[in-house]
Backbone as CSV, one residue per row, in Angstrom:
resi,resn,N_x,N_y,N_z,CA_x,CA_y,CA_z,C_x,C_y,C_z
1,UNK,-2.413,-73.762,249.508,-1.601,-72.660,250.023,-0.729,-72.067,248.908
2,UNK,-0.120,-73.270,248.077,0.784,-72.773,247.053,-0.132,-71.732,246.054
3,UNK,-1.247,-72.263,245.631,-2.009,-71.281,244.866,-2.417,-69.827,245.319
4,UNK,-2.838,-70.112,246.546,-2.774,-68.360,247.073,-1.855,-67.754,247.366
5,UNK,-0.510,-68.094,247.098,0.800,-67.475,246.934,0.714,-67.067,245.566
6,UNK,0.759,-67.862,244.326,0.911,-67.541,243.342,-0.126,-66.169,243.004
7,UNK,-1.103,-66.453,243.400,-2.156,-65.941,243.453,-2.057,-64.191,243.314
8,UNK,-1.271,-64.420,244.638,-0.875,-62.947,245.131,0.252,-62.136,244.682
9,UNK,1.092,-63.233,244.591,2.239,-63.071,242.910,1.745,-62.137,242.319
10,UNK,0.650,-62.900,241.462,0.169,-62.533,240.146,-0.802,-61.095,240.014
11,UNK,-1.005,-61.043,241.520,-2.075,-59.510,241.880,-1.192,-58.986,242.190
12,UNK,0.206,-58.834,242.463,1.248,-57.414,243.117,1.660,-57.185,241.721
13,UNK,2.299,-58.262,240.799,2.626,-58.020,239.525,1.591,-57.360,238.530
14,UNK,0.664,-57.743,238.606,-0.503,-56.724,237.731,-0.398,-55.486,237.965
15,UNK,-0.380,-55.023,239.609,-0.810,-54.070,239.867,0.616,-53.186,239.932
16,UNK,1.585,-53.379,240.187,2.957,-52.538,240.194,2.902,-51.317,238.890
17,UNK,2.639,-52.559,237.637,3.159,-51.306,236.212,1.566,-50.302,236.543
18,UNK,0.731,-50.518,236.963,-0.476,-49.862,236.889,-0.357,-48.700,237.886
19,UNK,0.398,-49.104,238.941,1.117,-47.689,240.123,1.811,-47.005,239.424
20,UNK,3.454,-47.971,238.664,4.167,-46.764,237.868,3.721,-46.484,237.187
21,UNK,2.436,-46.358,236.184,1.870,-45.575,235.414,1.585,-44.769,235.642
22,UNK,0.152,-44.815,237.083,-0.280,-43.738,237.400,0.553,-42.454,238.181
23,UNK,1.759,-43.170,238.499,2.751,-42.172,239.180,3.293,-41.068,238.101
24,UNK,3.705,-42.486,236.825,4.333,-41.601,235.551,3.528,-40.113,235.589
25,UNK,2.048,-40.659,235.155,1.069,-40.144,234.650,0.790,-38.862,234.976
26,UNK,1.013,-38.730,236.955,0.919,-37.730,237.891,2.045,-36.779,237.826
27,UNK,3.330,-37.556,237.133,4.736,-36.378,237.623,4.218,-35.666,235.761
28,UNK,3.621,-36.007,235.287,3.467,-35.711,233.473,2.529,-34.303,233.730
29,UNK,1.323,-35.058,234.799,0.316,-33.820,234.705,0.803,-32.987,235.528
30,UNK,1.996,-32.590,236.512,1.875,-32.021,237.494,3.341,-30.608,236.979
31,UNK,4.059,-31.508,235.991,5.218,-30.733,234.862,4.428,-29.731,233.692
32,UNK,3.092,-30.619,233.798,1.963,-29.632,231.968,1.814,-28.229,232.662
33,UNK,1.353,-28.700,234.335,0.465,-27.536,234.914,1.496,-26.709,235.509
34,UNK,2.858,-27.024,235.461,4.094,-26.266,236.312,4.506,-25.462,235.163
35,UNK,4.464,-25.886,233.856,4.683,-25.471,232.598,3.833,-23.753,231.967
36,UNK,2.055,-24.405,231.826,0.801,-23.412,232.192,1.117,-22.444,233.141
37,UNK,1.642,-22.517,234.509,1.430,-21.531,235.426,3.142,-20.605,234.753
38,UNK,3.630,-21.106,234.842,5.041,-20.524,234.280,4.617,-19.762,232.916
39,UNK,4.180,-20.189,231.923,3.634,-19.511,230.736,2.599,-18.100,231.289
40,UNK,1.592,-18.763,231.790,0.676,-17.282,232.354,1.556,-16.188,232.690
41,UNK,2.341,-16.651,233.819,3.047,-15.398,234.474,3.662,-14.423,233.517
42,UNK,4.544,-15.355,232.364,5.167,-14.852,231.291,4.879,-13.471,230.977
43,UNK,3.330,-14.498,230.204,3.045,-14.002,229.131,1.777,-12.655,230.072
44,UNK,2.128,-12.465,231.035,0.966,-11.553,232.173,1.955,-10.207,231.925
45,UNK,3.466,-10.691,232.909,4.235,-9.572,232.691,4.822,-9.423,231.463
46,UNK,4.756,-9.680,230.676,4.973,-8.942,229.255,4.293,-7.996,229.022
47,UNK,2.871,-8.377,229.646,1.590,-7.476,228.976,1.265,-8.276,227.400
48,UNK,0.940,-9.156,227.426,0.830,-9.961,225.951,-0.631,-10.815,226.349
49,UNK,-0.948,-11.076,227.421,-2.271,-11.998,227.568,-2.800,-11.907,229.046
50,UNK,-3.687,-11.228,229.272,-4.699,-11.195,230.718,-5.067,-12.365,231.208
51,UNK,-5.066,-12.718,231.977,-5.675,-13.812,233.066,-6.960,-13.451,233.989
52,UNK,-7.812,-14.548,234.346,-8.629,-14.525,235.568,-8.937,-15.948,235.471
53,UNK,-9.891,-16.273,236.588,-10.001,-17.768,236.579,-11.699,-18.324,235.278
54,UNK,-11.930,-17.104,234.835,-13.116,-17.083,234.296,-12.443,-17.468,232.655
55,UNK,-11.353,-17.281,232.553,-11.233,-16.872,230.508,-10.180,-18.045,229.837
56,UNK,-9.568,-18.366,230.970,-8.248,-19.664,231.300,-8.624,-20.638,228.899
57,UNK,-9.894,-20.954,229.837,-10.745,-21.567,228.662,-11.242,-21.101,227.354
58,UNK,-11.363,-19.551,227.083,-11.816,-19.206,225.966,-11.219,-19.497,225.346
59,UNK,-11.571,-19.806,224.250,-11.320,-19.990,222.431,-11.089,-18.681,221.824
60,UNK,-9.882,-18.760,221.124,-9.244,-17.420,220.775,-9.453,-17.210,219.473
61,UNK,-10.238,-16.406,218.739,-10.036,-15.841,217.409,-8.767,-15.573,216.718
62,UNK,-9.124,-15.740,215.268,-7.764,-15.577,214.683,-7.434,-14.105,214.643
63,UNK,-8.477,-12.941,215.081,-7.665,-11.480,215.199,-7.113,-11.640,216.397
64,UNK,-7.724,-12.197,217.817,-6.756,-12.138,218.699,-5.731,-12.628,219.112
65,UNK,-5.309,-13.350,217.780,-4.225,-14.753,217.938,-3.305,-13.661,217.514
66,UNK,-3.443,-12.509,216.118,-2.919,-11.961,215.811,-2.266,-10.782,216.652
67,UNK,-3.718,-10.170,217.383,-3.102,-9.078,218.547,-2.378,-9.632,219.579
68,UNK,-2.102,-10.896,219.975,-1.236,-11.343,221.029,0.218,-11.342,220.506
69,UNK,0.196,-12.091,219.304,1.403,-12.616,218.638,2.241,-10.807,218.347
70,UNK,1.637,-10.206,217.731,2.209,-8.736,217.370,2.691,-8.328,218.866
71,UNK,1.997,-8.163,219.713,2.016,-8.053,221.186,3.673,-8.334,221.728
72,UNK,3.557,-9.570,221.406,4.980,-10.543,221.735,6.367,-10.098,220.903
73,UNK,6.021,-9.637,219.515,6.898,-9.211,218.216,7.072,-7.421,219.336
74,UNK,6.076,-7.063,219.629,6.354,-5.937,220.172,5.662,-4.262,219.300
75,UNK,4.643,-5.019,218.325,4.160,-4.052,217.732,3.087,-3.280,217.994
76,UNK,2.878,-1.911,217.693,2.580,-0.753,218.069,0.829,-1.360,217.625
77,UNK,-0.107,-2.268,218.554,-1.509,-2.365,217.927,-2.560,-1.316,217.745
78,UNK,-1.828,-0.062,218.175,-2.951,1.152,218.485,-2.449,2.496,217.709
79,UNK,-1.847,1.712,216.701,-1.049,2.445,215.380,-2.296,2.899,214.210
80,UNK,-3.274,3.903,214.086,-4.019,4.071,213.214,-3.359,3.836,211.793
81,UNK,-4.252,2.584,211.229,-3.657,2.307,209.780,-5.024,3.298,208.741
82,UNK,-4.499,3.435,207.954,-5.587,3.839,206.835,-5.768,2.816,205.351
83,UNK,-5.718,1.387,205.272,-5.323,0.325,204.981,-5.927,-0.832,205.146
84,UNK,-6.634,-1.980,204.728,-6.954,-2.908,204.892,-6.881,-4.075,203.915
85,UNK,-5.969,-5.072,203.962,-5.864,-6.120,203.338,-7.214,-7.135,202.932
86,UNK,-8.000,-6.692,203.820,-9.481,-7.686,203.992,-10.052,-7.187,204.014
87,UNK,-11.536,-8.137,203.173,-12.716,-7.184,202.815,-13.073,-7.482,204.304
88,UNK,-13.381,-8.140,205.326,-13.905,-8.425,206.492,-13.365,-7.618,207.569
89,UNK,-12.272,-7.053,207.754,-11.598,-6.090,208.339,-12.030,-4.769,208.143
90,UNK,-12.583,-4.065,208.905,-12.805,-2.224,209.035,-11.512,-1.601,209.287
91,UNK,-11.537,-0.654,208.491,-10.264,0.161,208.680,-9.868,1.022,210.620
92,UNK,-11.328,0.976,211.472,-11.023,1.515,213.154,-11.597,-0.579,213.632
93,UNK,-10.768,-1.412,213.044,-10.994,-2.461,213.805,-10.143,-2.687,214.960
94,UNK,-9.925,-3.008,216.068,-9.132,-3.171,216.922,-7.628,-3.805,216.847
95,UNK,-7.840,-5.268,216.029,-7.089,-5.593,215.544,-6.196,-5.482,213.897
96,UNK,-7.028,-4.242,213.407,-6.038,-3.918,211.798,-4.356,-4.072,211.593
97,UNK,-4.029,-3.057,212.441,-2.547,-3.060,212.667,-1.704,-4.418,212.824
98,UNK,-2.189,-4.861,213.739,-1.508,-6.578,214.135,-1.656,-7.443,212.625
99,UNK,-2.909,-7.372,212.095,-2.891,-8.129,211.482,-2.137,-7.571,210.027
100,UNK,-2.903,-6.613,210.036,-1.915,-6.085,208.435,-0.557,-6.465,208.573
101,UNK,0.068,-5.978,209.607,1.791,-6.321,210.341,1.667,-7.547,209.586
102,UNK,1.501,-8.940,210.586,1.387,-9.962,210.114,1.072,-10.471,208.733
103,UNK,0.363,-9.933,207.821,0.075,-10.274,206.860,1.448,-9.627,205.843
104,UNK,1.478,-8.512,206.173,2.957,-8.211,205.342,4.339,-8.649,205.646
105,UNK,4.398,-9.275,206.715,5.679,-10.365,206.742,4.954,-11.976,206.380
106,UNK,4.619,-12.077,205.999,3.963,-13.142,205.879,3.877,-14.591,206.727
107,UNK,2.767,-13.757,207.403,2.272,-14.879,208.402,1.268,-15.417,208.488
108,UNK,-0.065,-14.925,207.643,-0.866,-14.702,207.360,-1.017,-14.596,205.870
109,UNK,-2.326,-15.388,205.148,-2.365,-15.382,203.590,-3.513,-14.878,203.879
110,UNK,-4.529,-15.171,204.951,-6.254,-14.767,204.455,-6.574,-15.986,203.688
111,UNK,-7.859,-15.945,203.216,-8.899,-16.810,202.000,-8.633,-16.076,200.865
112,UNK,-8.725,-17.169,199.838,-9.161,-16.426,198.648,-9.749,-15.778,197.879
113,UNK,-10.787,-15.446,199.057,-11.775,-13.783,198.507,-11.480,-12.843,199.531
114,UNK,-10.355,-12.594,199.716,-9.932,-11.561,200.390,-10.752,-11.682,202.031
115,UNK,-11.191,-12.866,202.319,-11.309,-12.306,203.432,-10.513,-12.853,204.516
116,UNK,-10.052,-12.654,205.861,-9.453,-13.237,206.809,-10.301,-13.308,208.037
117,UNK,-11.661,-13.654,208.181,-12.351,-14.762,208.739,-12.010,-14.235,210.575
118,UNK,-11.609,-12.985,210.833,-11.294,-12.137,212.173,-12.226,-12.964,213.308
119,UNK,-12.972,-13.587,213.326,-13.731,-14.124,214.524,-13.724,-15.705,214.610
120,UNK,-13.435,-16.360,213.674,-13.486,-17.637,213.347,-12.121,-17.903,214.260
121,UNK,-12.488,-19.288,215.210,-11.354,-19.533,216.001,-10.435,-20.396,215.602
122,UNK,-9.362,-20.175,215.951,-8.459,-20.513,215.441,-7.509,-21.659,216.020
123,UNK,-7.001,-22.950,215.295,-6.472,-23.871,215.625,-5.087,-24.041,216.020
124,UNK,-4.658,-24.921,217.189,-3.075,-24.884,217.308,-2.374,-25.013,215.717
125,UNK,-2.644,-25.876,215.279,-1.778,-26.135,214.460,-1.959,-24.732,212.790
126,UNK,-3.138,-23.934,213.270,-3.010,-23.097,212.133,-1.992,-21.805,212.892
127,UNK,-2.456,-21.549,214.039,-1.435,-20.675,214.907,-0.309,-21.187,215.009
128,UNK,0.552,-22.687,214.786,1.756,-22.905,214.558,2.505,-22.434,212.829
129,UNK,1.030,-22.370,211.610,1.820,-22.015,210.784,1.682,-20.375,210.825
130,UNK,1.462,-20.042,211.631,1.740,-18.206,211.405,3.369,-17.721,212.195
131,UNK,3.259,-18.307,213.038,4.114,-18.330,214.150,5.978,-18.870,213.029
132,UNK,5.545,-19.795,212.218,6.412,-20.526,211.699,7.265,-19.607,210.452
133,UNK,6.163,-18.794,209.907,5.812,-18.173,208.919,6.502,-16.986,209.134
134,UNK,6.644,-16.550,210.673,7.099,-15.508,210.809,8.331,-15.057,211.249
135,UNK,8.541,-16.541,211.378,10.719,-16.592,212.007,10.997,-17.019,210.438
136,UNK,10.599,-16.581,209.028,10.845,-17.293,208.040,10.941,-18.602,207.100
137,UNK,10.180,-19.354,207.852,10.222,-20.866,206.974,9.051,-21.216,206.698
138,UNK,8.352,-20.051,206.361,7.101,-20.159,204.936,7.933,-21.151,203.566
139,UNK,8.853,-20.048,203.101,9.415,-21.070,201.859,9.970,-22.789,202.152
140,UNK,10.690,-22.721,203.240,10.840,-24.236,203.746,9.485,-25.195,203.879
141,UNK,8.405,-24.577,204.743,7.577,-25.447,204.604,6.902,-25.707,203.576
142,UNK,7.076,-24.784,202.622,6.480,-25.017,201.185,7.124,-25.886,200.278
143,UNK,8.473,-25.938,200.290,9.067,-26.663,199.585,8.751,-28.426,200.437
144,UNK,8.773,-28.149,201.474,8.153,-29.692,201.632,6.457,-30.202,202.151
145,UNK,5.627,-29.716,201.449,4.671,-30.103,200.951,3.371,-29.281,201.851
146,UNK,3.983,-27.337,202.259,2.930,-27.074,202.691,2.300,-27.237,204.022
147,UNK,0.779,-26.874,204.089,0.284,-26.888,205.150,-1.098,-27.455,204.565
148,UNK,-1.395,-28.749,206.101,-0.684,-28.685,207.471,0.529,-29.561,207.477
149,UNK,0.495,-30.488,206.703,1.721,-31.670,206.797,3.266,-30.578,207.068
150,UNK,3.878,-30.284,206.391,5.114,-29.553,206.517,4.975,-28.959,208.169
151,UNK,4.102,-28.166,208.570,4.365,-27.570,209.547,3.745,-28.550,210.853
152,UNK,3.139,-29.554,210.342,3.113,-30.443,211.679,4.223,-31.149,211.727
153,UNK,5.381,-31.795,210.618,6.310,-31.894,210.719,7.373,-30.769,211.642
154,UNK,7.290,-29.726,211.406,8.287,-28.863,212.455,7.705,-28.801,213.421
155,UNK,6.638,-28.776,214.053,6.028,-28.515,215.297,6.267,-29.990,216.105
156,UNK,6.621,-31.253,215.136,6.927,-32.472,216.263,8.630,-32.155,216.336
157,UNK,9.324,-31.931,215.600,10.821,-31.518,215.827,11.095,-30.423,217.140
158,UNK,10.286,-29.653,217.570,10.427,-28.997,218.604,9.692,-28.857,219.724
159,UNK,8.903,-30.065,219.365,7.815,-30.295,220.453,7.233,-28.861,220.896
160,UNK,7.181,-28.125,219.762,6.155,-26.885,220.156,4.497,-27.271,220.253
161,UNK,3.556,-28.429,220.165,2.407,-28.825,219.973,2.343,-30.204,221.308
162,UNK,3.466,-30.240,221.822,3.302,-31.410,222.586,2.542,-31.351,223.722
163,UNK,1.616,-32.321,224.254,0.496,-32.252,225.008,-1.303,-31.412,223.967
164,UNK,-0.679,-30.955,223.233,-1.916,-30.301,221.933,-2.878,-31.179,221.542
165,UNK,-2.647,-32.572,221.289,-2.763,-33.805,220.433,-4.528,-33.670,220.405
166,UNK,-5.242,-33.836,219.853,-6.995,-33.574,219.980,-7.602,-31.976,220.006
167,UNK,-6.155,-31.091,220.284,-6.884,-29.752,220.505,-7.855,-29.459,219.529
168,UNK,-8.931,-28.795,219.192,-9.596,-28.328,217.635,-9.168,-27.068,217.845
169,UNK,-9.600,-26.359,218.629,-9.878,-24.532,218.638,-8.914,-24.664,220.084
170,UNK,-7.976,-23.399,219.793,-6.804,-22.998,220.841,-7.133,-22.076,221.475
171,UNK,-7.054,-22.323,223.024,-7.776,-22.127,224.365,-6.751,-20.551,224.706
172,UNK,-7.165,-19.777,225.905,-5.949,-18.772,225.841,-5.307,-19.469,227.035
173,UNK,-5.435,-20.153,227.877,-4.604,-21.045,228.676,-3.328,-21.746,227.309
174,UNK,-3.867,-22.361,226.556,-3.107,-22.835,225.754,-2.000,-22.058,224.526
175,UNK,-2.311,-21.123,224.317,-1.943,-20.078,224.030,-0.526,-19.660,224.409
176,UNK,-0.706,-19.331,226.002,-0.075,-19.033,226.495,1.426,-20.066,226.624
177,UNK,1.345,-21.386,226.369,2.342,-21.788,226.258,3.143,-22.098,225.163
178,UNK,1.948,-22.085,224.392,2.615,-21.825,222.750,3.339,-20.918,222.556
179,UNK,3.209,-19.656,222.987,4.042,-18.111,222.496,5.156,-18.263,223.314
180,UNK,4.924,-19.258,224.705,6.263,-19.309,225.558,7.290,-20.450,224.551
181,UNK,6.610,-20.797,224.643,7.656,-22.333,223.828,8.360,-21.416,222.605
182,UNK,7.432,-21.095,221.463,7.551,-20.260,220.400,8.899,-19.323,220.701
183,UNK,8.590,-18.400,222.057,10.174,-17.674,222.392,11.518,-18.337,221.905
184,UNK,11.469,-19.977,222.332,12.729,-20.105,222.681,12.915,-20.943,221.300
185,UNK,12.013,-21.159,220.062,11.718,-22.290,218.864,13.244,-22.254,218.399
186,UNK,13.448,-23.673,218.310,14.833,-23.633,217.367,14.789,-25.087,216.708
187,UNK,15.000,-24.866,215.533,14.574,-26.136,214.202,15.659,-26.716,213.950
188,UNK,16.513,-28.234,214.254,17.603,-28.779,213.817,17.664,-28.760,212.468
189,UNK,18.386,-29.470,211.979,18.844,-29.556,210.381,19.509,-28.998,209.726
190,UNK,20.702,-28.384,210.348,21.580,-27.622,208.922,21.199,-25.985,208.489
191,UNK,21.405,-26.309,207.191,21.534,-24.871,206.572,20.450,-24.209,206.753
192,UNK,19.565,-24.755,206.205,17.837,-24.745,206.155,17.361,-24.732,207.111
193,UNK,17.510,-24.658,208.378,16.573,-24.555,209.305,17.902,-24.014,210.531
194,UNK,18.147,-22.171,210.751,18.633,-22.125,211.512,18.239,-21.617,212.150
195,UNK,19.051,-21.268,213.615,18.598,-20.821,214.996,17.786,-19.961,215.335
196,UNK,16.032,-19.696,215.068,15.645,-18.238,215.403,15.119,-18.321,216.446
197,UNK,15.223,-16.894,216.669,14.048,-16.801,218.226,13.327,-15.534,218.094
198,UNK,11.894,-15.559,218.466,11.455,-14.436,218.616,11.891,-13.848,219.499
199,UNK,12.528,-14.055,220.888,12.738,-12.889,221.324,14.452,-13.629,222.260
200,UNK,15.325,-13.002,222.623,16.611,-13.426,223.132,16.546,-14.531,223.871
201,UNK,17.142,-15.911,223.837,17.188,-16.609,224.903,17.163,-15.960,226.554
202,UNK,16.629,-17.067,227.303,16.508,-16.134,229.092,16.306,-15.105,228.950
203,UNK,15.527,-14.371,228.561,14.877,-12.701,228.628,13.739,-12.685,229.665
204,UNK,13.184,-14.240,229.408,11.848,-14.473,230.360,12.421,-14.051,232.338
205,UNK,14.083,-14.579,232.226,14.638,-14.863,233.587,14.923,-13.870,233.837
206,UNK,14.883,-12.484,233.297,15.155,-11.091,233.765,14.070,-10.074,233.894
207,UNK,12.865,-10.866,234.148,11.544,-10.082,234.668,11.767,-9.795,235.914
């Protein structure tokens, strides 16, 4: 009798941390997806990223990483340039403007044969160094050792990449919470790393 007490001990105790896990686990996934639906809406009424239940999943090119991000900055993408930084870029490309923008604040370097690779999709963590690049701490992350190390270093300081961990190619579901997070980015440390935001704190709360 004593043994099938212990017994049963030893099966409620196994099984308890394996409930609060899966409970943890459930309030974790149920905050990612409260997070996602909050980002969509955002980034819907801004006019910065379309939704349907069909695209949630696409893999976003690095021109359209660019036409979203300009989007968000608030720039004019349907601005005829006569101009092209890249041999791979046409001067009536859809995305010229965004990206030239971007490339002249420097957010954007391109390859070293001039080209910038417009269809090739593009990774969280390379869309964290444009993004990074463009509230100014290109020179910061350079001075500490570059990309990707430097800027995966700031992206764990603000948990702008958190839940990312395995991403390869950045989804426009995913996207979408990056540019939200990105709104509100603010880098501890002092002199060197102060308060920016792309766009005013709570601006999102006055839609």
């Amino acid at each position: 009798m004593k043994h099938r007490i212990l017994a049963g001990v030893l099966a409620f105790c196994m099984l308890v941390p394996v409930n609060v896990f899966s409970a943890e686990e459930e309030k974790r996934a149920e905050f990612k997806q409260a997070e996602y639906t909050l980002a969509q809406n955002v980034m819907d009424k801004l006019g910065i990223l379309e939704y349907s239940e069909d695209n949630l999943t696409d893999v976003i090119s690095r021109v359209d990483f660019a036409v979203y991000l300009a989007r968000l900055l608030k720039i004019n993408e349907y601005e005829m340039q006569d101009y092209t930084y890249y041999t791979d870029i046409v001067k009536n490309h859809y995305g010229l403007k965004s990206v030239n923008y971007l490339t002249e604040i420097g957010g954007f370097d391109g390859y070293g044969n001039s080209e910038f690779r417009p269809d090739e999709p593009i990774s969280p963590i390379a869309a964290v160094k444009v993004i990074f690049n463009v509230l100014g701490y290109k020179n910061y992350a350079e001075a500490f050792g570059g990309y990707p190390n430097a800027y995966i270093e700031m992206a764990s300081k603000t948990d702008l990449l958190e839940g990312f961990e395995g991403c390869k190619d950045l989804t426009r579901e995913e996207l979408s919470v990056l540019l939200f997070r990105a709104g509100y980015l603010y880098l501890p440390g002092g002199k060197c790393l102060p308060r920016r935001y792309i766009f005013a704190p709570c601006a999102f709360f006055r839609l």
